[in-house]
PDB file of C-alpha atoms and ligand atoms in Angstrom:
ATOM      1  CA  UNK A   1     -62.646  27.904 -24.625  1.00  0.00           C
ATOM      2  CA  UNK A   2     -65.083  25.933 -26.530  1.00  0.00           C
ATOM      3  CA  UNK A   3     -68.727  26.173 -25.562  1.00  0.00           C
ATOM      4  CA  UNK A   4     -71.096  23.151 -26.641  1.00  0.00           C
ATOM      5  CA  UNK A   5     -74.809  24.290 -26.262  1.00  0.00           C
ATOM      6  CA  UNK A   6     -77.354  21.167 -25.789  1.00  0.00           C
ATOM      7  CA  UNK A   7     -81.017  20.903 -25.284  1.00  0.00           C
ATOM      8  CA  UNK A   8     -81.308  19.806 -22.040  1.00  0.00           C
ATOM      9  CA  UNK A   9     -79.572  17.738 -19.246  1.00  0.00           C
ATOM     10  CA  UNK A  10     -79.517  14.570 -21.141  1.00  0.00           C
ATOM     11  CA  UNK A  11     -77.849  15.711 -24.226  1.00  0.00           C
ATOM     12  CA  UNK A  12     -75.352  17.351 -22.104  1.00  0.00           C
ATOM     13  CA  UNK A  13     -74.476  14.149 -20.225  1.00  0.00           C
ATOM     14  CA  UNK A  14     -74.198  12.446 -23.715  1.00  0.00           C
ATOM     15  CA  UNK A  15     -71.749  15.148 -25.152  1.00  0.00           C
ATOM     16  CA  UNK A  16     -69.679  15.345 -22.214  1.00  0.00           C
ATOM     17  CA  UNK A  17     -69.594  11.353 -21.784  1.00  0.00           C
ATOM     18  CA  UNK A  18     -68.380  11.128 -25.526  1.00  0.00           C
ATOM     19  CA  UNK A  19     -65.554  13.594 -24.861  1.00  0.00           C
ATOM     20  CA  UNK A  20     -64.553  11.289 -21.754  1.00  0.00           C
ATOM     21  CA  UNK A  21     -64.880   8.230 -23.615  1.00  0.00           C
ATOM     22  CA  UNK A  22     -62.809   9.727 -26.590  1.00  0.00           C
ATOM     23  CA  UNK A  23     -60.091  10.076 -24.150  1.00  0.00           C
ATOM     24  CA  UNK A  24     -60.081   6.808 -22.721  1.00  0.00           C
ATOM     25  CA  UNK A  25     -60.277   5.224 -26.100  1.00  0.00           C
ATOM     26  CA  UNK A  26     -57.227   7.423 -27.280  1.00  0.00           C
ATOM     27  CA  UNK A  27     -55.503   6.869 -24.150  1.00  0.00           C
ATOM     28  CA  UNK A  28     -56.110   3.494 -22.178  1.00  0.00           C
ATOM     29  CA  UNK A  29     -53.835   4.703 -19.257  1.00  0.00           C
ATOM     30  CA  UNK A  30     -55.633   8.147 -18.913  1.00  0.00           C
ATOM     31  CA  UNK A  31     -55.177   9.862 -15.564  1.00  0.00           C
ATOM     32  CA  UNK A  32     -58.796  11.399 -14.811  1.00  0.00           C
ATOM     33  CA  UNK A  33     -59.771  13.985 -12.723  1.00  0.00           C
ATOM     34  CA  UNK A  34     -63.529  13.437 -11.612  1.00  0.00           C
ATOM     35  CA  UNK A  35     -66.404  15.494  -9.902  1.00  0.00           C
ATOM     36  CA  UNK A  36     -69.377  15.049  -7.802  1.00  0.00           C
ATOM     37  CA  UNK A  37     -72.584  17.047  -7.730  1.00  0.00           C
ATOM     38  CA  UNK A  38     -75.893  16.394  -9.558  1.00  0.00           C
ATOM     39  CA  UNK A  39     -74.517  17.728 -12.889  1.00  0.00           C
ATOM     40  CA  UNK A  40     -72.106  14.531 -13.658  1.00  0.00           C
ATOM     41  CA  UNK A  41     -74.509  11.718 -12.708  1.00  0.00           C
ATOM     42  CA  UNK A  42     -76.164  11.639 -16.090  1.00  0.00           C
ATOM     43  CA  UNK A  43     -72.559  11.367 -17.562  1.00  0.00           C
ATOM     44  CA  UNK A  44     -71.442   8.915 -15.256  1.00  0.00           C
ATOM     45  CA  UNK A  45     -74.534   6.472 -16.313  1.00  0.00           C
ATOM     46  CA  UNK A  46     -73.619   7.113 -19.749  1.00  0.00           C
ATOM     47  CA  UNK A  47     -70.064   6.008 -19.419  1.00  0.00           C
ATOM     48  CA  UNK A  48     -71.590   2.776 -17.186  1.00  0.00           C
ATOM     49  CA  UNK A  49     -73.683   2.002 -20.154  1.00  0.00           C
ATOM     50  CA  UNK A  50     -70.891   2.005 -22.574  1.00  0.00           C
ATOM     51  CA  UNK A  51     -68.698   0.022 -20.368  1.00  0.00           C
ATOM     52  CA  UNK A  52     -71.546  -2.466 -19.913  1.00  0.00           C
ATOM     53  CA  UNK A  53     -71.792  -2.814 -23.703  1.00  0.00           C
ATOM     54  CA  UNK A  54     -68.285  -3.512 -23.977  1.00  0.00           C
ATOM     55  CA  UNK A  55     -67.495  -0.334 -25.856  1.00  0.00           C
ATOM     56  CA  UNK A  56     -65.222   1.366 -23.496  1.00  0.00           C
ATOM     57  CA  UNK A  57     -62.712  -0.233 -20.967  1.00  0.00           C
ATOM     58  CA  UNK A  58     -61.360   1.531 -17.658  1.00  0.00           C
ATOM     59  CA  UNK A  59     -59.103  -1.085 -16.730  1.00  0.00           C
ATOM     60  CA  UNK A  60     -55.814   0.953 -17.233  1.00  0.00           C
ATOM     61  CA  UNK A  61     -57.196   4.301 -15.853  1.00  0.00           C
ATOM     62  CA  UNK A  62     -56.279   6.243 -12.609  1.00  0.00           C
ATOM     63  CA  UNK A  63     -58.685   8.942 -11.292  1.00  0.00           C
ATOM     64  CA  UNK A  64     -58.389  11.891  -8.697  1.00  0.00           C
ATOM     65  CA  UNK A  65     -61.477  13.089  -7.520  1.00  0.00           C
ATOM     66  CA  UNK A  66     -61.706  16.873  -6.978  1.00  0.00           C
ATOM     67  CA  UNK A  67     -62.666  17.096  -3.361  1.00  0.00           C
ATOM     68  CA  UNK A  68     -64.016  15.250  -0.090  1.00  0.00           C
ATOM     69  CA  UNK A  69     -66.095  16.902   3.165  1.00  0.00           C
ATOM     70  CA  UNK A  70     -63.673  17.209   5.803  1.00  0.00           C
ATOM     71  CA  UNK A  71     -64.624  15.010   8.677  1.00  0.00           C
ATOM     72  CA  UNK A  72     -67.037  12.497   6.672  1.00  0.00           C
ATOM     73  CA  UNK A  73     -65.681   8.865   6.438  1.00  0.00           C
ATOM     74  CA  UNK A  74     -65.767   7.117   3.170  1.00  0.00           C
ATOM     75  CA  UNK A  75     -68.641   5.039   4.316  1.00  0.00           C
ATOM     76  CA  UNK A  76     -70.844   7.845   5.257  1.00  0.00           C
ATOM     77  CA  UNK A  77     -73.800   8.396   2.610  1.00  0.00           C
ATOM     78  CA  UNK A  78     -72.897  11.805   1.826  1.00  0.00           C
ATOM     79  CA  UNK A  79     -69.273  11.456   1.583  1.00  0.00           C
ATOM     80  CA  UNK A  80     -68.051  12.024  -2.086  1.00  0.00           C
ATOM     81  CA  UNK A  81     -66.224   8.395  -1.840  1.00  0.00           C
ATOM     82  CA  UNK A  82     -69.736   7.131  -1.372  1.00  0.00           C
ATOM     83  CA  UNK A  83     -70.923   8.924  -4.332  1.00  0.00           C
ATOM     84  CA  UNK A  84     -68.696   7.914  -6.667  1.00  0.00           C
ATOM     85  CA  UNK A  85     -68.896   4.413  -5.690  1.00  0.00           C
ATOM     86  CA  UNK A  86     -72.413   4.613  -6.081  1.00  0.00           C
ATOM     87  CA  UNK A  87     -72.586   6.231  -9.434  1.00  0.00           C
ATOM     88  CA  UNK A  88     -69.363   5.244 -10.913  1.00  0.00           C
ATOM     89  CA  UNK A  89     -66.894   2.960  -9.753  1.00  0.00           C
ATOM     90  CA  UNK A  90     -69.099   0.364  -8.586  1.00  0.00           C
ATOM     91  CA  UNK A  91     -69.937  -0.212 -12.145  1.00  0.00           C
ATOM     92  CA  UNK A  92     -66.862   0.162 -14.015  1.00  0.00           C
ATOM     93  CA  UNK A  93     -63.457  -1.895 -14.187  1.00  0.00           C
ATOM     94  CA  UNK A  94     -61.229   0.979 -12.494  1.00  0.00           C
ATOM     95  CA  UNK A  95     -58.767  -0.797 -10.259  1.00  0.00           C
ATOM     96  CA  UNK A  96     -59.388  -0.102  -6.815  1.00  0.00           C
ATOM     97  CA  UNK A  97     -55.756   0.945  -6.058  1.00  0.00           C
ATOM     98  CA  UNK A  98     -55.588   3.525  -8.768  1.00  0.00           C
ATOM     99  CA  UNK A  99     -59.031   5.527  -7.210  1.00  0.00           C
ATOM    100  CA  UNK A 100     -57.918   8.515  -5.329  1.00  0.00           C
ATOM    101  CA  UNK A 101     -59.897  10.982  -3.415  1.00  0.00           C
ATOM    102  CA  UNK A 102     -58.711  13.044  -0.468  1.00  0.00           C
ATOM    103  CA  UNK A 103     -59.124  11.376   2.717  1.00  0.00           C
ATOM    104  CA  UNK A 104     -61.719  13.311   4.892  1.00  0.00           C
ATOM    105  CA  UNK A 105     -61.084  11.629   7.975  1.00  0.00           C
ATOM    106  CA  UNK A 106     -57.469  12.966   8.218  1.00  0.00           C
ATOM    107  CA  UNK A 107     -57.039  15.429  10.786  1.00  0.00           C
ATOM    108  CA  UNK A 108     -53.722  16.959   9.626  1.00  0.00           C
ATOM    109  CA  UNK A 109     -54.619  19.119   6.744  1.00  0.00           C
ATOM    110  CA  UNK A 110     -51.146  19.987   5.629  1.00  0.00           C
ATOM    111  CA  UNK A 111     -50.179  16.396   5.501  1.00  0.00           C
ATOM    112  CA  UNK A 112     -53.214  15.072   3.589  1.00  0.00           C
ATOM    113  CA  UNK A 113     -53.212  18.121   1.102  1.00  0.00           C
ATOM    114  CA  UNK A 114     -49.284  17.455   0.328  1.00  0.00           C
ATOM    115  CA  UNK A 115     -50.034  13.766  -0.312  1.00  0.00           C
ATOM    116  CA  UNK A 116     -52.770  14.476  -2.702  1.00  0.00           C
ATOM    117  CA  UNK A 117     -50.493  16.672  -4.766  1.00  0.00           C
ATOM    118  CA  UNK A 118     -47.678  14.399  -4.738  1.00  0.00           C
ATOM    119  CA  UNK A 119     -49.980  11.582  -5.634  1.00  0.00           C
ATOM    120  CA  UNK A 120     -51.327  13.540  -8.933  1.00  0.00           C
ATOM    121  CA  UNK A 121     -47.835  14.596  -9.610  1.00  0.00           C
ATOM    122  CA  UNK A 122     -46.521  10.755  -9.042  1.00  0.00           C
ATOM    123  CA  UNK A 123     -49.272   9.736 -11.656  1.00  0.00           C
ATOM    124  CA  UNK A 124     -48.077  12.011 -14.219  1.00  0.00           C
ATOM    125  CA  UNK A 125     -50.682  14.778 -13.702  1.00  0.00           C
ATOM    126  CA  UNK A 126     -54.066  14.655 -14.893  1.00  0.00           C
ATOM    127  CA  UNK A 127     -54.983  14.163 -18.514  1.00  0.00           C
ATOM    128  CA  UNK A 128     -58.796  15.276 -18.407  1.00  0.00           C
ATOM    129  CA  UNK A 129     -60.467  17.031 -15.458  1.00  0.00           C
ATOM    130  CA  UNK A 130     -64.264  17.002 -15.403  1.00  0.00           C
ATOM    131  CA  UNK A 131     -65.853  19.693 -13.285  1.00  0.00           C
ATOM    132  CA  UNK A 132     -69.249  20.784 -12.438  1.00  0.00           C
ATOM    133  CA  UNK A 133     -69.921  24.474 -11.217  1.00  0.00           C
ATOM    134  CA  UNK A 134     -71.290  25.424  -7.919  1.00  0.00           C
ATOM    135  CA  UNK A 135     -74.183  28.232  -7.849  1.00  0.00           C
ATOM    136  CA  UNK A 136     -71.407  30.783  -6.514  1.00  0.00           C
ATOM    137  CA  UNK A 137     -69.037  29.882  -9.529  1.00  0.00           C
ATOM    138  CA  UNK A 138     -67.170  27.418  -7.233  1.00  0.00           C
ATOM    139  CA  UNK A 139     -65.146  24.760  -8.942  1.00  0.00           C
ATOM    140  CA  UNK A 140     -64.346  21.440  -6.889  1.00  0.00           C
ATOM    141  CA  UNK A 141     -64.552  23.174  -3.535  1.00  0.00           C
ATOM    142  CA  UNK A 142     -62.578  26.497  -4.549  1.00  0.00           C
ATOM    143  CA  UNK A 143     -65.180  28.885  -3.233  1.00  0.00           C
ATOM    144  CA  UNK A 144     -65.097  32.778  -3.959  1.00  0.00           C
ATOM    145  CA  UNK A 145     -62.012  34.427  -2.375  1.00  0.00           C
ATOM    146  CA  UNK A 146     -59.495  37.170  -2.846  1.00  0.00           C
ATOM    147  CA  UNK A 147     -56.979  35.123  -4.426  1.00  0.00           C
ATOM    148  CA  UNK A 148     -56.820  31.466  -6.355  1.00  0.00           C
ATOM    149  CA  UNK A 149     -55.486  28.582  -4.214  1.00  0.00           C
ATOM    150  CA  UNK A 150     -53.020  26.602  -5.834  1.00  0.00           C
ATOM    151  CA  UNK A 151     -52.573  23.232  -4.614  1.00  0.00           C
ATOM    152  CA  UNK A 152     -54.780  20.754  -2.615  1.00  0.00           C
ATOM    153  CA  UNK A 153     -56.112  22.649   0.553  1.00  0.00           C
ATOM    154  CA  UNK A 154     -58.761  22.551   3.258  1.00  0.00           C
ATOM    155  CA  UNK A 155     -61.360  25.210   2.897  1.00  0.00           C
ATOM    156  CA  UNK A 156     -64.165  26.643   4.607  1.00  0.00           C
ATOM    157  CA  UNK A 157     -67.509  26.178   2.902  1.00  0.00           C
ATOM    158  CA  UNK A 158     -69.448  29.303   2.238  1.00  0.00           C
ATOM    159  CA  UNK A 159     -72.866  30.021   3.708  1.00  0.00           C
ATOM    160  CA  UNK A 160     -74.097  29.747  -0.052  1.00  0.00           C
ATOM    161  CA  UNK A 161     -72.441  26.216  -0.620  1.00  0.00           C
ATOM    162  CA  UNK A 162     -73.955  25.003   2.450  1.00  0.00           C
ATOM    163  CA  UNK A 163     -77.460  26.200   1.752  1.00  0.00           C
ATOM    164  CA  UNK A 164     -76.840  24.606  -1.818  1.00  0.00           C
ATOM    165  CA  UNK A 165     -75.782  21.068  -0.532  1.00  0.00           C
ATOM    166  CA  UNK A 166     -78.111  21.000   2.562  1.00  0.00           C
ATOM    167  CA  UNK A 167     -80.503  19.011   0.245  1.00  0.00           C
ATOM    168  CA  UNK A 168     -78.435  16.040   0.375  1.00  0.00           C
ATOM    169  CA  UNK A 169     -78.377  16.158   4.138  1.00  0.00           C
ATOM    170  CA  UNK A 170     -81.005  16.001   6.802  1.00  0.00           C
ATOM    171  CA  UNK A 171     -80.686  19.645   7.622  1.00  0.00           C
ATOM    172  CA  UNK A 172     -78.172  22.320   7.105  1.00  0.00           C
ATOM    173  CA  UNK A 173     -76.540  21.922  10.214  1.00  0.00           C
ATOM    174  CA  UNK A 174     -75.124  18.499   9.191  1.00  0.00           C
ATOM    175  CA  UNK A 175     -73.529  19.879   6.440  1.00  0.00           C
ATOM    176  CA  UNK A 176     -69.626  19.841   7.175  1.00  0.00           C
ATOM    177  CA  UNK A 177     -68.085  23.309   7.428  1.00  0.00           C
ATOM    178  CA  UNK A 178     -64.781  22.499   5.772  1.00  0.00           C
ATOM    179  CA  UNK A 179     -63.558  20.186   2.921  1.00  0.00           C
ATOM    180  CA  UNK A 180     -60.626  19.374   1.123  1.00  0.00           C
ATOM    181  CA  UNK A 181     -60.294  19.937  -2.690  1.00  0.00           C
ATOM    182  CA  UNK A 182     -57.914  20.551  -5.582  1.00  0.00           C
ATOM    183  CA  UNK A 183     -56.596  23.811  -6.153  1.00  0.00           C
ATOM    184  CA  UNK A 184     -56.961  26.160  -9.212  1.00  0.00           C
ATOM    185  CA  UNK A 185     -53.574  25.332 -10.226  1.00  0.00           C
ATOM    186  CA  UNK A 186     -53.936  21.339  -9.800  1.00  0.00           C
ATOM    187  CA  UNK A 187     -57.198  22.256 -12.181  1.00  0.00           C
ATOM    188  CA  UNK A 188     -55.621  24.174 -14.661  1.00  0.00           C
ATOM    189  CA  UNK A 189     -52.436  21.713 -15.121  1.00  0.00           C
ATOM    190  CA  UNK A 190     -55.022  19.110 -16.623  1.00  0.00           C
ATOM    191  CA  UNK A 191     -54.197  18.542 -20.059  1.00  0.00           C
ATOM    192  CA  UNK A 192     -57.826  18.791 -20.902  1.00  0.00           C
ATOM    193  CA  UNK A 193     -60.778  20.238 -19.006  1.00  0.00           C
ATOM    194  CA  UNK A 194     -64.675  19.282 -19.638  1.00  0.00           C
ATOM    195  CA  UNK A 195     -67.284  21.508 -17.526  1.00  0.00           C
ATOM    196  CA  UNK A 196     -70.774  20.602 -17.493  1.00  0.00           C
ATOM    197  CA  UNK A 197     -73.541  23.036 -16.373  1.00  0.00           C
ATOM    198  CA  UNK A 198     -77.255  22.408 -16.409  1.00  0.00           C
ATOM    199  CA  UNK A 199     -80.386  24.664 -15.455  1.00  0.00           C
ATOM    200  CA  UNK A 200     -81.347  28.115 -15.262  1.00  0.00           C
ATOM    201  CA  UNK A 201     -80.362  28.882 -11.909  1.00  0.00           C
ATOM    202  CA  UNK A 202     -76.870  28.527 -13.162  1.00  0.00           C
ATOM    203  CA  UNK A 203     -77.412  30.937 -15.935  1.00  0.00           C
ATOM    204  CA  UNK A 204     -76.551  34.116 -14.004  1.00  0.00           C
ATOM    205  CA  UNK A 205     -72.890  32.468 -12.931  1.00  0.00           C
ATOM    206  CA  UNK A 206     -72.357  31.016 -16.451  1.00  0.00           C
ATOM    207  CA  UNK A 207     -72.491  34.372 -18.146  1.00  0.00           C
ATOM    208  CA  UNK A 208     -70.165  35.859 -15.358  1.00  0.00           C
ATOM    209  CA  UNK A 209     -67.766  32.525 -15.306  1.00  0.00           C
ATOM    210  CA  UNK A 210     -67.260  32.308 -19.129  1.00  0.00           C
ATOM    211  CA  UNK A 211     -67.926  35.700 -20.366  1.00  0.00           C
ATOM    212  CA  UNK A 212     -66.954  37.938 -17.572  1.00  0.00           C
ATOM    213  CA  UNK A 213     -63.932  39.388 -16.145  1.00  0.00           C
ATOM    214  CA  UNK A 214     -61.466  36.735 -14.671  1.00  0.00           C
ATOM    215  CA  UNK A 215     -61.462  36.982 -11.026  1.00  0.00           C
ATOM    216  CA  UNK A 216     -61.006  34.701  -7.956  1.00  0.00           C
ATOM    217  CA  UNK A 217     -64.526  35.907  -6.798  1.00  0.00           C
ATOM    218  CA  UNK A 218     -65.889  33.664  -9.497  1.00  0.00           C
ATOM    219  CA  UNK A 219     -63.284  31.010  -9.665  1.00  0.00           C
ATOM    220  CA  UNK A 220     -64.546  29.194 -12.896  1.00  0.00           C
ATOM    221  CA  UNK A 221     -63.346  32.190 -14.521  1.00  0.00           C
ATOM    222  CA  UNK A 222     -59.889  31.165 -14.668  1.00  0.00           C
ATOM    223  CA  UNK A 223     -61.111  28.272 -17.167  1.00  0.00           C
ATOM    224  CA  UNK A 224     -61.238  30.858 -19.743  1.00  0.00           C
ATOM    225  CA  UNK A 225     -57.441  30.917 -19.765  1.00  0.00           C
ATOM    226  CA  UNK A 226     -57.085  26.970 -20.190  1.00  0.00           C
ATOM    227  CA  UNK A 227     -55.966  26.049 -23.725  1.00  0.00           C
ATOM    228  CA  UNK A 228     -58.073  23.074 -24.205  1.00  0.00           C
ATOM    229  CA  UNK A 229     -61.307  23.447 -22.262  1.00  0.00           C
ATOM    230  CA  UNK A 230     -64.878  22.269 -23.126  1.00  0.00           C
ATOM    231  CA  UNK A 231     -67.904  23.834 -21.409  1.00  0.00           C
ATOM    232  CA  UNK A 232     -70.804  21.576 -22.269  1.00  0.00           C
ATOM    233  CA  UNK A 233     -73.990  23.452 -21.056  1.00  0.00           C
ATOM    234  CA  UNK A 234     -77.782  23.123 -21.498  1.00  0.00           C
ATOM    235  CA  UNK A 235     -79.929  25.959 -23.183  1.00  0.00           C
ATOM    236  CA  UNK A 236     -81.256  26.751 -19.672  1.00  0.00           C
ATOM    237  CA  UNK A 237     -77.755  27.350 -18.314  1.00  0.00           C
ATOM    238  CA  UNK A 238     -76.786  29.376 -21.322  1.00  0.00           C
ATOM    239  CA  UNK A 239     -80.049  31.265 -21.395  1.00  0.00           C
ATOM    240  CA  UNK A 240     -78.539  34.578 -20.303  1.00  0.00           C
ATOM    241  CA  UNK A 241     -75.648  34.465 -22.494  1.00  0.00           C
ATOM    242  CA  UNK A 242     -77.646  35.666 -25.552  1.00  0.00           C
ATOM    243  CA  UNK A 243     -75.433  37.619 -28.108  1.00  0.00           C
ATOM    244  CA  UNK A 244     -72.150  36.400 -26.455  1.00  0.00           C
ATOM    245  CA  UNK A 245     -72.700  33.184 -27.982  1.00  0.00           C
ATOM    246  CA  UNK A 246     -71.980  32.991 -31.710  1.00  0.00           C
TER     247      UNK A 246
HETATM  248  C1  LIG B   1     -70.564  20.647  -5.218  1.00  0.00           C
HETATM  249  C2  LIG B   1     -69.005  20.162  -5.377  1.00  0.00           C
HETATM  250  C3  LIG B   1     -68.615  20.612  -6.703  1.00  0.00           C
HETATM  251  C4  LIG B   1     -69.947  20.570  -7.928  1.00  0.00           C
HETATM  252  C5  LIG B   1     -70.860  21.537  -6.841  1.00  0.00           C
HETATM  253  C6  LIG B   1     -72.132  21.771  -8.062  1.00  0.00           C
HETATM  254  O1  LIG B   1     -70.360  21.612  -3.967  1.00  0.00           O
HETATM  255  N1  LIG B   1     -68.033  20.130  -4.698  1.00  0.00           N
HETATM  256  O2  LIG B   1     -67.843  19.822  -7.422  1.00  0.00           O
HETATM  257  O3  LIG B   1     -69.720  21.173  -8.989  1.00  0.00           O
HETATM  258  O4  LIG B   1     -71.212  20.997  -5.887  1.00  0.00           O
HETATM  259  O5  LIG B   1     -73.026  20.674  -7.713  1.00  0.00           O
HETATM  260  P1  LIG B   1     -74.180  20.489  -8.543  1.00  0.00           P
HETATM  261  O6  LIG B   1     -73.818  19.627  -9.942  1.00  0.00           O
HETATM  262  O7  LIG B   1     -75.103  19.508  -7.883  1.00  0.00           O
HETATM  263  O8  LIG B   1     -74.760  21.568  -8.975  1.00  0.00           O
END
């Protein structure tokens, strides 16, 4: 795992966007695993700028998002479909039919999860997976648990995640209680992983996840075992790592 330390959120976004751009330039038909949350917004902005300047072309890319709230339709303004279109898809040239997210409106969870796993496999697996990290160390919506979930699954969100995400909804009561998310195996099978983390409120979790024991109670800790993972984090997020950083 390579840790890239940046001054602030903006530099984090630029460095992480650079790794994604390099992936697409070297392999135009890349399969990109994408993430939502506030952490990747800046890097999507950077990628959009490079696209608008003609420096990068997403025309051959395929994308798979990590997760989606269960119960929210694509046009709900807090759905991850909506987020991705607003921040990225509506501004670049990824063909619509090659954009994939779990369908939050599907009631049959087993069927929806199996469909999503099969689609990832049919695309040849993920070349580069982008990740943020939740306050409790979750990746996608793989919440702390007694074991790692393998494939795409339906999860009950923890109270901590509902609290953290309520800022986007009218109230905590409006936050969906369940989500569809890729599993840890889907994520770890990606050929390259880029994690973006910013802010002092994540500093304890960063230390635990990337320098502590590997445990499903801190799902991001599994990333320590990935052979080609980058953590792009700002000084504030790394502020509790001290001498652990060389
Ligand atoms: C949500 C998403 C995660 C994301 C996390 C952190 O729960 N499902 O994929 O990493 O939020 O969000 P933020 O970047 O806003 O801290």
